[in-house]
Amino acid sequence: MAKRKQLSDRQTAVLEDLFDSELDEQGVLEKHRVRRSTYNKWLTEKPFAEQFSRYVTRARRRSELLLAKYCSLAAAKLVELTTSKKGETARKACLDIINQPKIATEAERSEKDGNKEAAQLSGATASKILAVLAEEKSTGGG
C-alpha cells in the first residue's frame, strides 16, 4: 500500500486562511507567497483537493447552521411586518409569506411520502389574505 501523501505546512496554512480568514483567494496567495500556477497545481493533487473539499463541506454546514438558527427569527419579523401601518410594507410581507417555500423538515417528509410538490397556501387562504389587503388599501388603512 502506498504511503498517503501529507499536506505541507504551507498548503495547510493556505487552506486555513482561504476558509477561516477575511482574505479573498488572491489575498491568501499573496500572504503565503504562493504563485497562482502552484495553487492551481495543488488543486489537481488528490490530498490537497480532498482537504479542500472537506473545508468546503464544513463551510456549507456552518452556513446551514447559521440559517437554521435565524430562520425562525426572520419568519417572526416577517409576520410582524404584516401589521405595519405602511400598507405597502404589510402587502409585501404578506406576499413574501405566501410565496415562502416549505421548511426543510416538511420537504423531507413529503419526499419520503413521494410527494415532491412544494407546499403552498390553499387558494382560499391566499384569497382571504389578498382580500384583506385590498380592503385595507381601498379604505385607506395602513
GROMACS .gro file of N, CA and C in nm:
model
  426
    1MET      N    1   0.084  -0.118   0.000
    1MET     CA    2   0.000   0.000   0.000
    1MET      C    3   0.089   0.125   0.000
    2ALA      N    4   0.058   0.219  -0.086
    2ALA     CA    5   0.137   0.341  -0.096
    2ALA      C    6   0.110   0.429   0.025
    3LYS      N    7   0.217   0.495   0.070
    3LYS     CA    8   0.205   0.586   0.184
    3LYS      C    9   0.126   0.710   0.139
    4ARG      N   10   0.033   0.749   0.219
    4ARG     CA   11  -0.051   0.863   0.186
    4ARG      C   12   0.027   0.994   0.199
    5LYS      N   13   0.024   1.073   0.095
    5LYS     CA   14   0.097   1.200   0.095
    5LYS      C   15   0.027   1.300   0.188
    6GLN      N   16   0.103   1.361   0.274
    6GLN     CA   17   0.051   1.462   0.367
    6GLN      C   18   0.064   1.600   0.304
    7LEU      N   19  -0.020   1.689   0.350
    7LEU     CA   20  -0.009   1.827   0.304
    7LEU      C   21   0.108   1.894   0.374
    8SER      N   22   0.171   1.985   0.303
    8SER     CA   23   0.279   2.062   0.365
    8SER      C   24   0.217   2.163   0.461
    9ASP      N   25   0.300   2.217   0.549
    9ASP     CA   26   0.253   2.320   0.641
    9ASP      C   27   0.201   2.441   0.564
   10ARG      N   28   0.267   2.471   0.453
   10ARG     CA   29   0.227   2.585   0.370
   10ARG      C   30   0.089   2.560   0.308
   11GLN      N   31   0.066   2.439   0.257
   11GLN     CA   32  -0.063   2.407   0.199
   11GLN      C   33  -0.174   2.416   0.304
   12THR      N   34  -0.146   2.363   0.421
   12THR     CA   35  -0.243   2.368   0.530
   12THR      C   36  -0.274   2.512   0.570
   13ALA      N   37  -0.170   2.594   0.577
   13ALA     CA   38  -0.190   2.735   0.613
   13ALA      C   39  -0.274   2.807   0.508
   14VAL      N   40  -0.251   2.776   0.381
   14VAL     CA   41  -0.328   2.838   0.273
   14VAL      C   42  -0.475   2.798   0.285
   15LEU      N   43  -0.501   2.670   0.308
   15LEU     CA   44  -0.639   2.623   0.322
   15LEU      C   45  -0.707   2.689   0.442
   16GLU      N   46  -0.637   2.696   0.553
   16GLU     CA   47  -0.696   2.758   0.672
   16GLU      C   48  -0.731   2.905   0.646
   17ASP      N   49  -0.642   2.977   0.580
   17ASP     CA   50  -0.670   3.117   0.552
   17ASP      C   51  -0.780   3.134   0.447
   18LEU      N   52  -0.785   3.043   0.349
   18LEU     CA   53  -0.890   3.052   0.248
   18LEU      C   54  -1.029   3.045   0.312
   19PHE      N   55  -1.042   2.958   0.413
   19PHE     CA   56  -1.174   2.933   0.469
   19PHE      C   57  -1.199   3.000   0.604
   20ASP      N   58  -1.096   3.043   0.672
   20ASP     CA   59  -1.116   3.096   0.807
   20ASP      C   60  -1.071   3.240   0.825
   21SER      N   61  -1.023   3.304   0.719
   21SER     CA   62  -0.982   3.443   0.733
   21SER      C   63  -1.073   3.531   0.647
   22GLU      N   64  -1.055   3.659   0.659
   22GLU     CA   65  -1.135   3.754   0.582
   22GLU      C   66  -1.073   3.782   0.445
   23LEU      N   67  -0.958   3.723   0.418
   23LEU     CA   68  -0.890   3.747   0.291
   23LEU      C   69  -0.960   3.673   0.177
   24ASP      N   70  -0.956   3.732   0.057
   24ASP     CA   71  -1.005   3.660  -0.060
   24ASP      C   72  -0.895   3.567  -0.111
   25GLU      N   73  -0.927   3.490  -0.212
   25GLU     CA   74  -0.832   3.390  -0.263
   25GLU      C   75  -0.698   3.453  -0.301
   26GLN      N   76  -0.702   3.561  -0.377
   26GLN     CA   77  -0.577   3.626  -0.419
   26GLN      C   78  -0.499   3.679  -0.299
   27GLY      N   79  -0.570   3.733  -0.202
   27GLY     CA   80  -0.504   3.784  -0.082
   27GLY      C   81  -0.433   3.674  -0.004
   28VAL      N   82  -0.495   3.557   0.002
   28VAL     CA   83  -0.432   3.443   0.072
   28VAL      C   84  -0.307   3.400  -0.002
   29LEU      N   85  -0.316   3.392  -0.135
   29LEU     CA   86  -0.199   3.351  -0.214
   29LEU      C   87  -0.084   3.451  -0.197
   30GLU      N   88  -0.116   3.578  -0.196
   30GLU     CA   89  -0.012   3.680  -0.177
   30GLU      C   90   0.047   3.671  -0.036
   31LYS      N   91  -0.037   3.652   0.064
   31LYS     CA   92   0.010   3.642   0.202
   31LYS      C   93   0.110   3.528   0.219
   32HIS      N   94   0.083   3.416   0.155
   32HIS     CA   95   0.169   3.298   0.170
   32HIS      C   96   0.271   3.284   0.057
   33ARG      N   97   0.276   3.385  -0.029
   33ARG     CA   98   0.370   3.388  -0.140
   33ARG      C   99   0.363   3.260  -0.225
   34VAL      N  100   0.239   3.230  -0.263
   34VAL     CA  101   0.213   3.114  -0.348
   34VAL      C  102   0.170   3.166  -0.484
   35ARG      N  103   0.238   3.120  -0.589
   35ARG     CA  104   0.201   3.159  -0.724
   35ARG      C  105   0.068   3.094  -0.762
   36ARG      N  106  -0.006   3.159  -0.848
   36ARG     CA  107  -0.133   3.105  -0.896
   36ARG      C  108  -0.112   2.968  -0.961
   37SER      N  109  -0.006   2.954  -1.037
   37SER     CA  110   0.020   2.826  -1.104
   37SER      C  111   0.045   2.714  -1.003
   38THR      N  112   0.112   2.747  -0.893
   38THR     CA  113   0.136   2.648  -0.788
   38THR      C  114   0.006   2.609  -0.721
   39TYR      N  115  -0.076   2.708  -0.691
   39TYR     CA  116  -0.206   2.683  -0.630
   39TYR      C  117  -0.293   2.596  -0.721
   40ASN      N  118  -0.295   2.630  -0.850
   40ASN     CA  119  -0.372   2.551  -0.945
   40ASN      C  120  -0.322   2.406  -0.952
   41LYS      N  121  -0.192   2.387  -0.940
   41LYS     CA  122  -0.135   2.252  -0.938
   41LYS      C  123  -0.180   2.178  -0.812
   42TRP      N  124  -0.177   2.247  -0.699
   42TRP     CA  125  -0.222   2.186  -0.574
   42TRP      C  126  -0.366   2.137  -0.586
   43LEU      N  127  -0.449   2.216  -0.653
   43LEU     CA  128  -0.591   2.180  -0.667
   43LEU      C  129  -0.611   2.051  -0.746
   44THR      N  130  -0.512   2.013  -0.827
   44THR     CA  131  -0.523   1.889  -0.904
   44THR      C  132  -0.467   1.768  -0.829
   45GLU      N  133  -0.397   1.794  -0.719
   45GLU     CA  134  -0.339   1.686  -0.640
   45GLU      C  135  -0.441   1.633  -0.540
   46LYS      N  136  -0.455   1.501  -0.535
   46LYS     CA  137  -0.560   1.438  -0.456
   46LYS      C  138  -0.562   1.479  -0.309
   47PRO      N  139  -0.450   1.474  -0.235
   47PRO     CA  140  -0.458   1.510  -0.092
   47PRO      C  141  -0.507   1.654  -0.069
   48PHE      N  142  -0.458   1.747  -0.150
   48PHE     CA  143  -0.498   1.887  -0.135
   48PHE      C  144  -0.646   1.902  -0.174
   49ALA      N  145  -0.684   1.842  -0.286
   49ALA     CA  146  -0.822   1.853  -0.334
   49ALA      C  147  -0.920   1.792  -0.232
   50GLU      N  148  -0.883   1.680  -0.172
   50GLU     CA  149  -0.971   1.618  -0.072
   50GLU      C  150  -0.987   1.706   0.051
   51GLN      N  151  -0.875   1.764   0.097
   51GLN     CA  152  -0.882   1.853   0.214
   51GLN      C  153  -0.961   1.979   0.180
   52PHE      N  154  -0.940   2.032   0.060
   52PHE     CA  155  -1.016   2.148   0.014
   52PHE      C  156  -1.166   2.116   0.017
   53SER      N  157  -1.201   1.999  -0.032
   53SER     CA  158  -1.340   1.956  -0.033
   53SER      C  159  -1.397   1.945   0.108
   54ARG      N  160  -1.318   1.896   0.203
   54ARG     CA  161  -1.364   1.889   0.342
   54ARG      C  162  -1.389   2.028   0.399
   55TYR      N  163  -1.302   2.123   0.365
   55TYR     CA  164  -1.322   2.262   0.410
   55TYR      C  165  -1.449   2.321   0.351
   56VAL      N  166  -1.474   2.293   0.223
   56VAL     CA  167  -1.597   2.342   0.157
   56VAL      C  168  -1.719   2.285   0.227
   57THR      N  169  -1.717   2.155   0.255
   57THR     CA  170  -1.829   2.090   0.324
   57THR      C  171  -1.851   2.152   0.461
   58ARG      N  172  -1.743   2.176   0.534
   58ARG     CA  173  -1.753   2.238   0.666
   58ARG      C  174  -1.812   2.379   0.656
   59ALA      N  175  -1.769   2.456   0.556
   59ALA     CA  176  -1.821   2.592   0.538
   59ALA      C  177  -1.971   2.589   0.506
   60ARG      N  178  -2.013   2.494   0.424
   60ARG     CA  179  -2.156   2.481   0.392
   60ARG      C  180  -2.237   2.446   0.516
   61ARG      N  181  -2.184   2.356   0.597
   61ARG     CA  182  -2.255   2.318   0.720
   61ARG      C  183  -2.268   2.436   0.815
   62ARG      N  184  -2.162   2.517   0.825
   62ARG     CA  185  -2.170   2.635   0.911
   62ARG      C  186  -2.276   2.731   0.859
   63SER      N  187  -2.284   2.746   0.727
   63SER     CA  188  -2.386   2.834   0.669
   63SER      C  189  -2.525   2.781   0.696
   64GLU      N  190  -2.545   2.650   0.679
   64GLU     CA  191  -2.675   2.589   0.705
   64GLU      C  192  -2.714   2.606   0.851
   65LEU      N  193  -2.618   2.590   0.941
   65LEU     CA  194  -2.645   2.606   1.083
   65LEU      C  195  -2.687   2.750   1.114
   66LEU      N  196  -2.615   2.845   1.057
   66LEU     CA  197  -2.647   2.987   1.079
   66LEU      C  198  -2.788   3.018   1.028
   67LEU      N  199  -2.820   2.970   0.909
   67LEU     CA  200  -2.954   2.993   0.854
   67LEU      C  201  -3.061   2.926   0.940
   68ALA      N  202  -3.034   2.806   0.985
   68ALA     CA  203  -3.132   2.736   1.069
   68ALA      C  204  -3.156   2.811   1.200
   69LYS      N  205  -3.050   2.866   1.257
   69LYS     CA  206  -3.063   2.940   1.382
   69LYS      C  207  -3.150   3.064   1.368
   70TYR      N  208  -3.138   3.133   1.254
   70TYR     CA  209  -3.206   3.261   1.239
   70TYR      C  210  -3.333   3.254   1.154
   71CYS      N  211  -3.367   3.138   1.102
   71CYS     CA  212  -3.485   3.124   1.018
   71CYS      C  213  -3.612   3.162   1.093
   72SER      N  214  -3.626   3.113   1.215
   72SER     CA  215  -3.749   3.143   1.290
   72SER      C  216  -3.755   3.291   1.328
   73LEU      N  217  -3.641   3.352   1.357
   73LEU     CA  218  -3.640   3.496   1.387
   73LEU      C  219  -3.682   3.576   1.264
   74ALA      N  220  -3.629   3.538   1.148
   74ALA     CA  221  -3.665   3.608   1.025
   74ALA      C  222  -3.814   3.592   0.995
   75ALA      N  223  -3.866   3.472   1.018
   75ALA     CA  224  -4.009   3.447   0.995
   75ALA      C  225  -4.093   3.533   1.089
   76ALA      N  226  -4.053   3.541   1.215
   76ALA     CA  227  -4.127   3.622   1.312
   76ALA      C  228  -4.126   3.770   1.272
   77LYS      N  229  -4.012   3.818   1.226
   77LYS     CA  230  -4.004   3.958   1.182
   77LYS      C  231  -4.095   3.983   1.061
   78LEU      N  232  -4.098   3.885   0.971
   78LEU     CA  233  -4.183   3.898   0.853
   78LEU      C  234  -4.330   3.903   0.893
   79VAL      N  235  -4.369   3.818   0.987
   79VAL     CA  236  -4.508   3.819   1.035
   79VAL      C  237  -4.539   3.953   1.101
   80GLU      N  238  -4.446   4.009   1.178
   80GLU     CA  239  -4.466   4.139   1.240
   80GLU      C  240  -4.494   4.246   1.135
   81LEU      N  241  -4.423   4.237   1.023
   81LEU     CA  242  -4.440   4.337   0.918
   81LEU      C  243  -4.578   4.335   0.855
   82THR      N  244  -4.651   4.224   0.868
   82THR     CA  245  -4.786   4.219   0.809
   82THR      C  246  -4.881   4.315   0.878
   83THR      N  247  -4.846   4.360   0.997
   83THR     CA  248  -4.932   4.454   1.070
   83THR      C  249  -4.877   4.597   1.065
   84SER      N  250  -4.784   4.619   0.975
   84SER     CA  251  -4.724   4.752   0.961
   84SER      C  252  -4.829   4.856   0.925
   85LYS      N  253  -4.810   4.976   0.974
   85LYS     CA  254  -4.900   5.087   0.942
   85LYS      C  255  -4.883   5.131   0.797
   86LYS      N  256  -4.771   5.097   0.738
   86LYS     CA  257  -4.747   5.128   0.597
   86LYS      C  258  -4.806   5.015   0.514
   87GLY      N  259  -4.909   5.046   0.438
   87GLY     CA  260  -4.981   4.946   0.359
   87GLY      C  261  -4.892   4.866   0.265
   88GLU      N  262  -4.801   4.934   0.199
   88GLU     CA  263  -4.714   4.865   0.102
   88GLU      C  264  -4.621   4.766   0.172
   89THR      N  265  -4.571   4.803   0.289
   89THR     CA  266  -4.486   4.711   0.366
   89THR      C  267  -4.563   4.588   0.408
   90ALA      N  268  -4.685   4.608   0.459
   90ALA     CA  269  -4.769   4.495   0.501
   90ALA      C  270  -4.802   4.407   0.381
   91ARG      N  271  -4.834   4.468   0.268
   91ARG     CA  272  -4.869   4.392   0.148
   91ARG      C  273  -4.752   4.306   0.103
   92LYS      N  274  -4.633   4.365   0.099
   92LYS     CA  275  -4.514   4.289   0.057
   92LYS      C  276  -4.484   4.176   0.154
   93ALA      N  277  -4.501   4.201   0.283
   93ALA     CA  278  -4.476   4.096   0.383
   93ALA      C  279  -4.573   3.980   0.362
   94CYS      N  280  -4.699   4.011   0.337
   94CYS     CA  281  -4.799   3.906   0.312
   94CYS      C  282  -4.762   3.826   0.188
   95LEU      N  283  -4.722   3.894   0.083
   95LEU     CA  284  -4.683   3.823  -0.039
   95LEU      C  285  -4.560   3.736  -0.016
   96ASP      N  286  -4.466   3.788   0.061
   96ASP     CA  287  -4.347   3.708   0.092
   96ASP      C  288  -4.384   3.582   0.169
   97ILE      N  289  -4.477   3.595   0.262
   97ILE     CA  290  -4.520   3.479   0.340
   97ILE      C  291  -4.592   3.379   0.249
   98ILE      N  292  -4.678   3.428   0.163
   98ILE     CA  293  -4.749   3.340   0.071
   98ILE      C  294  -4.651   3.263  -0.017
   99ASN      N  295  -4.548   3.331  -0.061
   99ASN     CA  296  -4.453   3.271  -0.155
   99ASN      C  297  -4.338   3.195  -0.089
  100GLN      N  298  -4.340   3.184   0.044
  100GLN     CA  299  -4.232   3.114   0.113
  100GLN      C  300  -4.230   2.967   0.074
  101PRO      N  301  -4.111   2.911   0.049
  101PRO     CA  302  -4.103   2.767   0.025
  101PRO      C  303  -4.124   2.693   0.155
  102LYS      N  304  -4.160   2.568   0.144
  102LYS     CA  305  -4.181   2.488   0.265
  102LYS      C  306  -4.051   2.473   0.342
  103ILE      N  307  -4.061   2.446   0.471
  103ILE     CA  308  -3.943   2.427   0.552
  103ILE      C  309  -3.885   2.289   0.527
  104ALA      N  310  -3.757   2.274   0.553
  104ALA     CA  311  -3.684   2.152   0.519
  104ALA      C  312  -3.747   2.026   0.578
  105THR      N  313  -3.791   2.031   0.702
  105THR     CA  314  -3.847   1.910   0.762
  105THR      C  315  -3.973   1.868   0.690
  106GLU      N  316  -4.054   1.962   0.646
  106GLU     CA  317  -4.172   1.929   0.569
  106GLU      C  318  -4.131   1.871   0.433
  107ALA      N  319  -4.026   1.928   0.376
  107ALA     CA  320  -3.978   1.880   0.247
  107ALA      C  321  -3.929   1.736   0.258
  108GLU      N  322  -3.856   1.708   0.363
  108GLU     CA  323  -3.805   1.572   0.382
  108GLU      C  324  -3.921   1.474   0.400
  109ARG      N  325  -4.022   1.511   0.479
  109ARG     CA  326  -4.138   1.425   0.498
  109ARG      C  327  -4.211   1.402   0.367
  110SER      N  328  -4.229   1.510   0.290
  110SER     CA  329  -4.300   1.499   0.163
  110SER      C  330  -4.226   1.407   0.067
  111GLU      N  331  -4.095   1.417   0.064
  111GLU     CA  332  -4.017   1.332  -0.026
  111GLU      C  333  -4.028   1.186   0.015
  112LYS      N  334  -4.027   1.160   0.145
  112LYS     CA  335  -4.042   1.022   0.192
  112LYS      C  336  -4.178   0.967   0.153
  113ASP      N  337  -4.279   1.052   0.152
  113ASP     CA  338  -4.414   1.010   0.115
  113ASP      C  339  -4.431   1.007  -0.036
  114GLY      N  340  -4.331   1.049  -0.111
  114GLY     CA  341  -4.341   1.050  -0.256
  114GLY      C  342  -4.404   1.177  -0.311
  115ASN      N  343  -4.435   1.273  -0.223
  115ASN     CA  344  -4.496   1.397  -0.266
  115ASN      C  345  -4.386   1.502  -0.273
  116LYS      N  346  -4.344   1.540  -0.396
  116LYS     CA  347  -4.234   1.634  -0.410
  116LYS      C  348  -4.281   1.772  -0.452
  117GLU      N  349  -4.412   1.797  -0.449
  117GLU     CA  350  -4.463   1.930  -0.482
  117GLU      C  351  -4.443   2.024  -0.365
  118ALA      N  352  -4.417   2.149  -0.395
  118ALA     CA  353  -4.396   2.249  -0.290
  118ALA      C  354  -4.525   2.273  -0.215
  119ALA      N  355  -4.512   2.290  -0.083
  119ALA     CA  356  -4.629   2.321  -0.001
  119ALA      C  357  -4.668   2.466  -0.029
  120GLN      N  358  -4.795   2.489  -0.052
  120GLN     CA  359  -4.845   2.623  -0.082
  120GLN      C  360  -4.964   2.651   0.008
  121LEU      N  361  -4.994   2.777   0.026
  121LEU     CA  362  -5.119   2.811   0.093
  121LEU      C  363  -5.233   2.770   0.002
  122SER      N  364  -5.342   2.731   0.061
  122SER     CA  365  -5.459   2.697  -0.021
  122SER      C  366  -5.505   2.823  -0.092
  123GLY      N  367  -5.575   2.803  -0.201
  123GLY     CA  368  -5.627   2.917  -0.277
  123GLY      C  369  -5.719   3.003  -0.192
  124ALA      N  370  -5.798   2.938  -0.105
  124ALA     CA  371  -5.891   3.012  -0.019
  124ALA      C  372  -5.815   3.102   0.078
  125THR      N  373  -5.709   3.047   0.138
  125THR     CA  374  -5.631   3.127   0.234
  125THR      C  375  -5.564   3.244   0.164
  126ALA      N  376  -5.505   3.218   0.048
  126ALA     CA  377  -5.439   3.325  -0.026
  126ALA      C  378  -5.541   3.433  -0.065
  127SER      N  379  -5.659   3.389  -0.106
  127SER     CA  380  -5.763   3.484  -0.144
  127SER      C  381  -5.805   3.572  -0.026
  128LYS      N  382  -5.818   3.511   0.091
  128LYS     CA  383  -5.856   3.587   0.211
  128LYS      C  384  -5.752   3.693   0.244
  129ILE      N  385  -5.624   3.653   0.238
  129ILE     CA  386  -5.517   3.749   0.269
  129ILE      C  387  -5.519   3.864   0.169
  130LEU      N  388  -5.533   3.831   0.041
  130LEU     CA  389  -5.535   3.935  -0.061
  130LEU      C  390  -5.659   4.024  -0.048
  131ALA      N  391  -5.773   3.964  -0.008
  131ALA     CA  392  -5.895   4.043   0.011
  131ALA      C  393  -5.877   4.143   0.124
  132VAL      N  394  -5.814   4.098   0.233
  132VAL     CA  395  -5.789   4.187   0.347
  132VAL      C  396  -5.699   4.302   0.303
  133LEU      N  397  -5.596   4.270   0.226
  133LEU     CA  398  -5.505   4.374   0.177
  133LEU      C  399  -5.578   4.472   0.086
  134ALA      N  400  -5.661   4.419  -0.004
  134ALA     CA  401  -5.735   4.505  -0.096
  134ALA      C  402  -5.831   4.597  -0.019
  135GLU      N  403  -5.899   4.540   0.080
  135GLU     CA  404  -5.992   4.617   0.162
  135GLU      C  405  -5.919   4.729   0.235
  136GLU      N  406  -5.802   4.691   0.292
  136GLU     CA  407  -5.723   4.789   0.366
  136GLU      C  408  -5.678   4.903   0.275
  137LYS      N  409  -5.639   4.868   0.154
  137LYS     CA  410  -5.592   4.969   0.061
  137LYS      C  411  -5.707   5.059   0.015
  138SER      N  412  -5.824   5.000  -0.010
  138SER     CA  413  -5.937   5.079  -0.057
  138SER      C  414  -5.995   5.170   0.051
  139THR      N  415  -5.982   5.130   0.177
  139THR     CA  416  -6.033   5.215   0.287
  139THR      C  417  -5.927   5.313   0.334
  140GLY      N  418  -5.807   5.302   0.274
  140GLY     CA  419  -5.701   5.395   0.313
  140GLY      C  420  -5.632   5.357   0.439
  141GLY      N  421  -5.660   5.239   0.495
  141GLY     CA  422  -5.592   5.193   0.618
  141GLY      C  423  -5.450   5.156   0.587
  142GLY      N  424  -5.357   5.183   0.682
  142GLY     CA  425  -5.217   5.144   0.665
  142GLY      C  426  -5.143   5.250   0.607
   0.00000   0.00000   0.00000
